[in-house]
mmCIF file with all atom_site columns, C-alpha atoms in Angstrom:
data_model
loop_
_atom_site.group_PDB
_atom_site.id
_atom_site.type_symbol
_atom_site.label_atom_id
_atom_site.label_alt_id
_atom_site.label_comp_id
_atom_site.label_asym_id
_atom_site.label_entity_id
_atom_site.label_seq_id
_atom_site.pdbx_PDB_ins_code
_atom_site.Cartn_x
_atom_site.Cartn_y
_atom_site.Cartn_z
_atom_site.occupancy
_atom_site.B_iso_or_equiv
_atom_site.pdbx_formal_charge
_atom_site.auth_seq_id
_atom_site.auth_comp_id
_atom_site.auth_asym_id
_atom_site.auth_atom_id
_atom_site.pdbx_PDB_model_num
ATOM 1   C CA . MET A 1 1   ? 5.463   -6.930  -1.665  1.00 0.00 ? 808 MET A CA 1
ATOM 2   C CA . SER A 1 2   ? 6.014   -4.290  -4.309  1.00 0.00 ? 809 SER A CA 1
ATOM 3   C CA . SER A 1 3   ? 3.415   -1.651  -5.023  1.00 0.00 ? 810 SER A CA 1
ATOM 4   C CA . SER A 1 4   ? 2.931   -2.877  -8.585  1.00 0.00 ? 811 SER A CA 1
ATOM 5   C CA . THR A 1 5   ? 2.375   -6.467  -7.426  1.00 0.00 ? 812 THR A CA 1
ATOM 6   C CA . PHE A 1 6   ? -0.209  -5.272  -4.907  1.00 0.00 ? 813 PHE A CA 1
ATOM 7   C CA . GLU A 1 7   ? -1.968  -3.156  -7.537  1.00 0.00 ? 814 GLU A CA 1
ATOM 8   C CA . ASP A 1 8   ? -1.906  -6.015  -10.077 1.00 0.00 ? 815 ASP A CA 1
ATOM 9   C CA . SER A 1 9   ? -3.463  -8.357  -7.501  1.00 0.00 ? 816 SER A CA 1
ATOM 10  C CA . ASN A 1 10  ? -6.128  -5.766  -6.748  1.00 0.00 ? 817 ASN A CA 1
ATOM 11  C CA . LYS A 1 11  ? -6.954  -5.298  -10.412 1.00 0.00 ? 818 LYS A CA 1
ATOM 12  C CA . ARG A 1 12  ? -7.129  -9.037  -11.074 1.00 0.00 ? 819 ARG A CA 1
ATOM 13  C CA . LEU A 1 13  ? -9.316  -9.646  -8.070  1.00 0.00 ? 820 LEU A CA 1
ATOM 14  C CA . LEU A 1 14  ? -11.696 -6.791  -8.779  1.00 0.00 ? 821 LEU A CA 1
ATOM 15  C CA . ARG A 1 15  ? -12.209 -8.178  -12.313 1.00 0.00 ? 822 ARG A CA 1
ATOM 16  C CA . TRP A 1 16  ? -12.871 -11.607 -10.883 1.00 0.00 ? 823 TRP A CA 1
ATOM 17  C CA . LYS A 1 17  ? -16.591 -12.405 -10.942 1.00 0.00 ? 824 LYS A CA 1
ATOM 18  C CA . THR A 1 18  ? -18.379 -15.352 -9.430  1.00 0.00 ? 825 THR A CA 1
ATOM 19  C CA . ARG A 1 19  ? -21.734 -17.042 -9.632  1.00 0.00 ? 826 ARG A CA 1
ATOM 20  C CA . LEU A 1 20  ? -23.158 -18.691 -6.509  1.00 0.00 ? 827 LEU A CA 1
ATOM 21  C CA . PRO A 1 21  ? -26.089 -21.087 -6.305  1.00 0.00 ? 828 PRO A CA 1
ATOM 22  C CA . ARG A 1 22  ? -29.247 -19.265 -5.248  1.00 0.00 ? 829 ARG A CA 1
ATOM 23  C CA . GLU A 1 23  ? -29.750 -21.501 -2.221  1.00 0.00 ? 830 GLU A CA 1
ATOM 24  C CA . GLU A 1 24  ? -26.453 -20.411 -0.623  1.00 0.00 ? 831 GLU A CA 1
ATOM 25  C CA . ASN A 1 25  ? -27.137 -18.683 2.678   1.00 0.00 ? 832 ASN A CA 1
ATOM 26  C CA . ASN A 1 26  ? -26.021 -15.245 3.803   1.00 0.00 ? 833 ASN A CA 1
ATOM 27  C CA . MET A 1 27  ? -23.123 -16.511 5.948   1.00 0.00 ? 834 MET A CA 1
ATOM 28  C CA . ASP A 1 28  ? -21.706 -18.431 2.988   1.00 0.00 ? 835 ASP A CA 1
ATOM 29  C CA . ARG A 1 29  ? -21.990 -15.264 0.906   1.00 0.00 ? 836 ARG A CA 1
ATOM 30  C CA . ILE A 1 30  ? -20.192 -13.272 3.571   1.00 0.00 ? 837 ILE A CA 1
ATOM 31  C CA . GLN A 1 31  ? -17.406 -15.826 4.009   1.00 0.00 ? 838 GLN A CA 1
ATOM 32  C CA . SER A 1 32  ? -16.827 -15.958 0.267   1.00 0.00 ? 839 SER A CA 1
ATOM 33  C CA . LEU A 1 33  ? -16.882 -12.190 0.110   1.00 0.00 ? 840 LEU A CA 1
ATOM 34  C CA . ILE A 1 34  ? -14.394 -11.840 2.926   1.00 0.00 ? 841 ILE A CA 1
ATOM 35  C CA . PHE A 1 35  ? -12.063 -14.269 1.183   1.00 0.00 ? 842 PHE A CA 1
ATOM 36  C CA . ALA A 1 36  ? -12.176 -12.155 -1.956  1.00 0.00 ? 843 ALA A CA 1
ATOM 37  C CA . VAL A 1 37  ? -11.706 -8.906  -0.091  1.00 0.00 ? 844 VAL A CA 1
ATOM 38  C CA . LEU A 1 38  ? -8.835  -10.285 1.972   1.00 0.00 ? 845 LEU A CA 1
ATOM 39  C CA . LEU A 1 39  ? -7.016  -11.034 -1.235  1.00 0.00 ? 846 LEU A CA 1
ATOM 40  C CA . VAL A 1 40  ? -7.440  -7.385  -2.173  1.00 0.00 ? 847 VAL A CA 1
ATOM 41  C CA . LEU A 1 41  ? -6.541  -6.093  1.265   1.00 0.00 ? 848 LEU A CA 1
ATOM 42  C CA . THR A 1 42  ? -3.466  -8.230  1.771   1.00 0.00 ? 849 THR A CA 1
ATOM 43  C CA . ALA A 1 43  ? -2.532  -8.900  -1.860  1.00 0.00 ? 850 ALA A CA 1
ATOM 44  C CA . GLU A 1 44  ? -1.865  -12.526 -0.969  1.00 0.00 ? 851 GLU A CA 1
ATOM 45  C CA . GLY A 1 45  ? -2.926  -15.619 -2.812  1.00 0.00 ? 852 GLY A CA 1
ATOM 46  C CA . SER A 1 46  ? -3.453  -16.231 -6.452  1.00 0.00 ? 853 SER A CA 1
ATOM 47  C CA . VAL A 1 47  ? -6.538  -15.853 -8.509  1.00 0.00 ? 854 VAL A CA 1
ATOM 48  C CA . GLY A 1 48  ? -7.660  -19.280 -9.629  1.00 0.00 ? 855 GLY A CA 1
ATOM 49  C CA . ALA A 1 49  ? -10.766 -20.359 -7.753  1.00 0.00 ? 856 ALA A CA 1
ATOM 50  C CA . SER A 1 50  ? -13.986 -18.388 -7.580  1.00 0.00 ? 857 SER A CA 1
ATOM 51  C CA . PRO A 1 51  ? -14.975 -16.388 -4.514  1.00 0.00 ? 858 PRO A CA 1
ATOM 52  C CA . SER A 1 52  ? -18.385 -14.822 -4.555  1.00 0.00 ? 859 SER A CA 1
ATOM 53  C CA . TYR A 1 53  ? -18.475 -11.066 -4.189  1.00 0.00 ? 860 TYR A CA 1
ATOM 54  C CA . ASP A 1 54  ? -16.172 -8.125  -4.286  1.00 0.00 ? 861 ASP A CA 1
ATOM 55  C CA . ILE A 1 55  ? -16.100 -4.426  -3.777  1.00 0.00 ? 862 ILE A CA 1
ATOM 56  C CA . ARG A 1 56  ? -18.224 -3.547  -6.768  1.00 0.00 ? 863 ARG A CA 1
ATOM 57  C CA . GLU A 1 57  ? -17.433 0.149   -6.902  1.00 0.00 ? 864 GLU A CA 1
ATOM 58  C CA . LYS A 1 58  ? -14.041 1.471   -5.862  1.00 0.00 ? 865 LYS A CA 1
ATOM 59  C CA . THR A 1 59  ? -15.050 4.894   -4.654  1.00 0.00 ? 866 THR A CA 1
ATOM 60  C CA . PRO A 1 60  ? -12.311 7.403   -3.786  1.00 0.00 ? 867 PRO A CA 1
ATOM 61  C CA . GLU A 1 61  ? -12.898 6.582   -0.105  1.00 0.00 ? 868 GLU A CA 1
ATOM 62  C CA . ILE A 1 62  ? -12.410 2.857   -0.740  1.00 0.00 ? 869 ILE A CA 1
ATOM 63  C CA . GLN A 1 63  ? -9.361  3.454   -2.918  1.00 0.00 ? 870 GLN A CA 1
ATOM 64  C CA . GLN A 1 64  ? -7.865  5.608   -0.159  1.00 0.00 ? 871 GLN A CA 1
ATOM 65  C CA . ALA A 1 65  ? -8.547  2.944   2.493   1.00 0.00 ? 872 ALA A CA 1
ATOM 66  C CA . ILE A 1 66  ? -6.879  0.247   0.381   1.00 0.00 ? 873 ILE A CA 1
ATOM 67  C CA . SER A 1 67  ? -3.920  2.490   -0.404  1.00 0.00 ? 874 SER A CA 1
ATOM 68  C CA . SER A 1 68  ? -3.490  3.508   3.236   1.00 0.00 ? 875 SER A CA 1
ATOM 69  C CA . ARG A 1 69  ? -3.579  -0.108  4.379   1.00 0.00 ? 876 ARG A CA 1
ATOM 70  C CA . GLN A 1 70  ? -0.962  -1.006  1.788   1.00 0.00 ? 877 GLN A CA 1
ATOM 71  C CA . GLU A 1 71  ? 1.294   1.825   2.969   1.00 0.00 ? 878 GLU A CA 1
ATOM 72  C CA . ARG A 1 72  ? 1.077   0.825   6.635   1.00 0.00 ? 879 ARG A CA 1
ATOM 73  C CA . PHE A 1 73  ? 1.271   -2.940  6.091   1.00 0.00 ? 880 PHE A CA 1
ATOM 74  C CA . SER A 1 74  ? 4.955   -3.381  7.017   1.00 0.00 ? 881 SER A CA 1
ATOM 75  C CA . SER A 1 75  ? 4.689   -1.058  10.041  1.00 0.00 ? 882 SER A CA 1
ATOM 76  C CA . LEU A 1 76  ? 1.624   -2.925  11.273  1.00 0.00 ? 883 LEU A CA 1
ATOM 77  C CA . LYS A 1 77  ? 3.334   -6.283  10.739  1.00 0.00 ? 884 LYS A CA 1
ATOM 78  C CA . GLN A 1 78  ? 6.361   -5.068  12.697  1.00 0.00 ? 885 GLN A CA 1
ATOM 79  C CA . LYS A 1 79  ? 4.220   -3.836  15.613  1.00 0.00 ? 886 LYS A CA 1
ATOM 80  C CA . LYS A 1 80  ? 2.358   -7.165  15.636  1.00 0.00 ? 887 LYS A CA 1
ATOM 81  C CA . SER A 1 81  ? 5.631   -9.107  15.753  1.00 0.00 ? 888 SER A CA 1
ATOM 82  C CA . GLN A 1 82  ? 6.784   -6.916  18.661  1.00 0.00 ? 889 GLN A CA 1
ATOM 83  C CA . GLY A 1 83  ? 3.562   -7.617  20.565  1.00 0.00 ? 890 GLY A CA 1
ATOM 84  C CA . GLU A 1 84  ? 2.477   -3.975  20.446  1.00 0.00 ? 891 GLU A CA 1
ATOM 85  C CA . ILE A 1 85  ? -0.603  -4.633  18.283  1.00 0.00 ? 892 ILE A CA 1
ATOM 86  C CA . GLY A 1 86  ? -2.905  -7.647  18.171  1.00 0.00 ? 893 GLY A CA 1
ATOM 87  C CA . GLU A 1 87  ? -5.934  -8.845  16.215  1.00 0.00 ? 894 GLU A CA 1
ATOM 88  C CA . ASN A 1 88  ? -9.125  -8.726  18.282  1.00 0.00 ? 895 ASN A CA 1
ATOM 89  C CA . ASN A 1 89  ? -12.172 -10.963 17.906  1.00 0.00 ? 896 ASN A CA 1
ATOM 90  C CA . GLN A 1 90  ? -14.213 -8.269  16.169  1.00 0.00 ? 897 GLN A CA 1
ATOM 91  C CA . GLY A 1 91  ? -12.143 -7.822  13.023  1.00 0.00 ? 898 GLY A CA 1
ATOM 92  C CA . TYR A 1 92  ? -10.059 -4.901  14.231  1.00 0.00 ? 899 TYR A CA 1
ATOM 93  C CA . VAL A 1 93  ? -6.635  -4.393  15.799  1.00 0.00 ? 900 VAL A CA 1
ATOM 94  C CA . GLU A 1 94  ? -5.864  -3.332  19.355  1.00 0.00 ? 901 GLU A CA 1
ATOM 95  C CA . ALA A 1 95  ? -2.788  -1.514  20.577  1.00 0.00 ? 902 ALA A CA 1
ATOM 96  C CA . PHE A 1 96  ? -0.759  -2.734  23.541  1.00 0.00 ? 903 PHE A CA 1
ATOM 97  C CA . GLY A 1 97  ? 2.174   -0.392  23.009  1.00 0.00 ? 904 GLY A CA 1
ATOM 98  C CA . GLY A 1 98  ? 2.623   3.357   23.206  1.00 0.00 ? 905 GLY A CA 1
ATOM 99  C CA . PRO A 1 99  ? 1.150   6.269   21.263  1.00 0.00 ? 906 PRO A CA 1
ATOM 100 C CA . GLU A 1 100 ? 2.711   5.215   17.965  1.00 0.00 ? 907 GLU A CA 1
ATOM 101 C CA . SER A 1 101 ? 1.027   1.807   18.162  1.00 0.00 ? 908 SER A CA 1
ATOM 102 C CA . SER A 1 102 ? -2.277  3.403   19.160  1.00 0.00 ? 909 SER A CA 1
ATOM 103 C CA . SER A 1 103 ? -2.152  5.807   16.239  1.00 0.00 ? 910 SER A CA 1
ATOM 104 C CA . LEU A 1 104 ? -1.320  2.985   13.832  1.00 0.00 ? 911 LEU A CA 1
ATOM 105 C CA . ALA A 1 105 ? -4.170  0.849   15.200  1.00 0.00 ? 912 ALA A CA 1
ATOM 106 C CA . ASP A 1 106 ? -6.641  3.741   14.959  1.00 0.00 ? 913 ASP A CA 1
ATOM 107 C CA . SER A 1 107 ? -5.742  4.349   11.313  1.00 0.00 ? 914 SER A CA 1
ATOM 108 C CA . GLU A 1 108 ? -5.966  0.654   10.452  1.00 0.00 ? 915 GLU A CA 1
ATOM 109 C CA . ASN A 1 109 ? -9.330  0.299   12.182  1.00 0.00 ? 916 ASN A CA 1
ATOM 110 C CA . ARG A 1 110 ? -10.742 3.347   10.424  1.00 0.00 ? 917 ARG A CA 1
ATOM 111 C CA . ASP A 1 111 ? -9.803  1.886   7.033   1.00 0.00 ? 918 ASP A CA 1
ATOM 112 C CA . ARG A 1 112 ? -11.087 -1.579  7.908   1.00 0.00 ? 919 ARG A CA 1
ATOM 113 C CA . SER A 1 113 ? -14.396 -0.052  8.978   1.00 0.00 ? 920 SER A CA 1
ATOM 114 C CA . THR A 1 114 ? -14.650 1.793   5.660   1.00 0.00 ? 921 THR A CA 1
ATOM 115 C CA . LEU A 1 115 ? -14.055 -1.427  3.744   1.00 0.00 ? 922 LEU A CA 1
ATOM 116 C CA . TYR A 1 116 ? -16.371 -3.553  5.887   1.00 0.00 ? 923 TYR A CA 1
ATOM 117 C CA . ARG A 1 117 ? -19.207 -1.071  5.426   1.00 0.00 ? 924 ARG A CA 1
ATOM 118 C CA . ALA A 1 118 ? -18.600 -0.955  1.677   1.00 0.00 ? 925 ALA A CA 1
ATOM 119 C CA . ILE A 1 119 ? -18.768 -4.750  1.501   1.00 0.00 ? 926 ILE A CA 1
ATOM 120 C CA . VAL A 1 120 ? -22.059 -4.776  3.399   1.00 0.00 ? 927 VAL A CA 1
ATOM 121 C CA . ASP A 1 121 ? -23.606 -1.913  1.429   1.00 0.00 ? 928 ASP A CA 1
ATOM 122 C CA . GLN A 1 122 ? -22.472 -2.922  -2.042  1.00 0.00 ? 929 GLN A CA 1
ATOM 123 C CA . ASN A 1 123 ? -23.473 -6.552  -1.587  1.00 0.00 ? 930 ASN A CA 1
ATOM 124 C CA . GLN A 1 124 ? -26.748 -5.816  0.199   1.00 0.00 ? 931 GLN A CA 1
ATOM 125 C CA . LEU A 1 125 ? -25.913 -8.035  3.161   1.00 0.00 ? 932 LEU A CA 1
ATOM 126 C CA . GLY A 1 126 ? -28.612 -6.608  5.385   1.00 0.00 ? 933 GLY A CA 1
ATOM 127 C CA . SER A 1 127 ? -28.747 -5.384  8.953   1.00 0.00 ? 934 SER A CA 1
ATOM 128 C CA . SER A 1 128 ? -26.662 -8.218  10.401  1.00 0.00 ? 935 SER A CA 1
ATOM 129 C CA . GLY A 1 129 ? -24.095 -7.990  7.622   1.00 0.00 ? 936 GLY A CA 1
ATOM 130 C CA . LEU A 1 130 ? -21.594 -5.750  9.391   1.00 0.00 ? 937 LEU A CA 1
ATOM 131 C CA . SER A 1 131 ? -21.241 -7.931  12.478  1.00 0.00 ? 938 SER A CA 1
ATOM 132 C CA . GLN A 1 132 ? -20.954 -11.020 10.278  1.00 0.00 ? 939 GLN A CA 1
ATOM 133 C CA . VAL A 1 133 ? -18.306 -9.406  8.073   1.00 0.00 ? 940 VAL A CA 1
ATOM 134 C CA . GLU A 1 134 ? -16.357 -8.353  11.171  1.00 0.00 ? 941 GLU A CA 1
ATOM 135 C CA . ALA A 1 135 ? -16.585 -11.853 12.686  1.00 0.00 ? 942 ALA A CA 1
ATOM 136 C CA . VAL A 1 136 ? -15.429 -13.582 9.510   1.00 0.00 ? 943 VAL A CA 1
ATOM 137 C CA . PHE A 1 137 ? -12.586 -11.118 9.032   1.00 0.00 ? 944 PHE A CA 1
ATOM 138 C CA . ALA A 1 138 ? -11.518 -11.665 12.674  1.00 0.00 ? 945 ALA A CA 1
ATOM 139 C CA . GLU A 1 139 ? -11.434 -15.426 12.120  1.00 0.00 ? 946 GLU A CA 1
ATOM 140 C CA . VAL A 1 140 ? -9.353  -15.091 8.976   1.00 0.00 ? 947 VAL A CA 1
ATOM 141 C CA . GLN A 1 141 ? -6.940  -12.677 10.655  1.00 0.00 ? 948 GLN A CA 1
ATOM 142 C CA . ARG A 1 142 ? -6.508  -15.080 13.602  1.00 0.00 ? 949 ARG A CA 1
ATOM 143 C CA . ASP A 1 143 ? -5.739  -17.895 11.181  1.00 0.00 ? 950 ASP A CA 1
ATOM 144 C CA . LYS A 1 144 ? -3.265  -15.735 9.242   1.00 0.00 ? 951 LYS A CA 1
ATOM 145 C CA . ALA A 1 145 ? -1.450  -14.429 12.328  1.00 0.00 ? 952 ALA A CA 1
ATOM 146 C CA . SER A 1 146 ? 2.203   -15.370 12.572  1.00 0.00 ? 953 SER A CA 1
ATOM 147 C CA . PRO A 1 147 ? 3.565   -17.338 15.517  1.00 0.00 ? 954 PRO A CA 1
ATOM 148 C CA . GLY A 1 148 ? 4.074   -15.054 18.515  1.00 0.00 ? 955 GLY A CA 1
ATOM 149 C CA . GLU A 1 149 ? 1.491   -12.466 17.460  1.00 0.00 ? 956 GLU A CA 1
ATOM 150 C CA . LYS A 1 150 ? -1.312  -11.527 19.843  1.00 0.00 ? 957 LYS A CA 1
ATOM 151 C CA . ILE A 1 151 ? -4.794  -12.683 18.903  1.00 0.00 ? 958 ILE A CA 1
ATOM 152 C CA . GLN A 1 152 ? -8.077  -12.542 20.745  1.00 0.00 ? 959 GLN A CA 1
ATOM 153 C CA . LEU A 1 153 ? -10.040 -15.765 20.749  1.00 0.00 ? 960 LEU A CA 1
ATOM 154 C CA . PRO A 1 154 ? -13.819 -15.760 20.187  1.00 0.00 ? 961 PRO A CA 1
ATOM 155 C CA . SER A 1 155 ? -14.195 -16.214 23.967  1.00 0.00 ? 962 SER A CA 1
ATOM 156 C CA . GLY A 1 156 ? -12.463 -12.860 24.534  1.00 0.00 ? 963 GLY A CA 1
ATOM 157 C CA . THR A 1 157 ? -9.222  -14.330 25.872  1.00 0.00 ? 964 THR A CA 1
ATOM 158 C CA . TRP A 1 158 ? -6.009  -12.860 24.499  1.00 0.00 ? 965 TRP A CA 1
ATOM 159 C CA . THR A 1 159 ? -3.209  -15.276 23.621  1.00 0.00 ? 966 THR A CA 1
ATOM 160 C CA . GLN A 1 160 ? -0.116  -15.534 21.460  1.00 0.00 ? 967 GLN A CA 1
ATOM 161 C CA . LYS A 1 161 ? -0.365  -17.660 18.372  1.00 0.00 ? 968 LYS A CA 1
#
């Protein structure tokens, strides 16, 4: 994906506003939010339906996390396809390869943590928000994993998709 396509997707998504019924519960809010943020983070999908929340303020720290994730996307994808990195059940990646894979995983996890915390803080998701955001992101990443990539199931068991 080209840099301009990624940036255009980010801009479109961050302009995208949604109204949810007041009776919608916190988990629904978080799932809708994660959907919106995943579009930003992976620059996949098209803007047509209405997710609920977004990163309301793109601070320099958030912009850096998004940019860093974009820059490492192809390297991370390659390491996943080689079985050196997998998606765990907590919304982060784990390294199974050498130092290069570990360094890549550490950088990815640092940026994901920055974004998860921003989602929770900016959308006032409360004290349980972070663990819920992580769980929803883990589920989405498991679903998006390509065949042959390592994923950790909710039970804790590692498998190949």
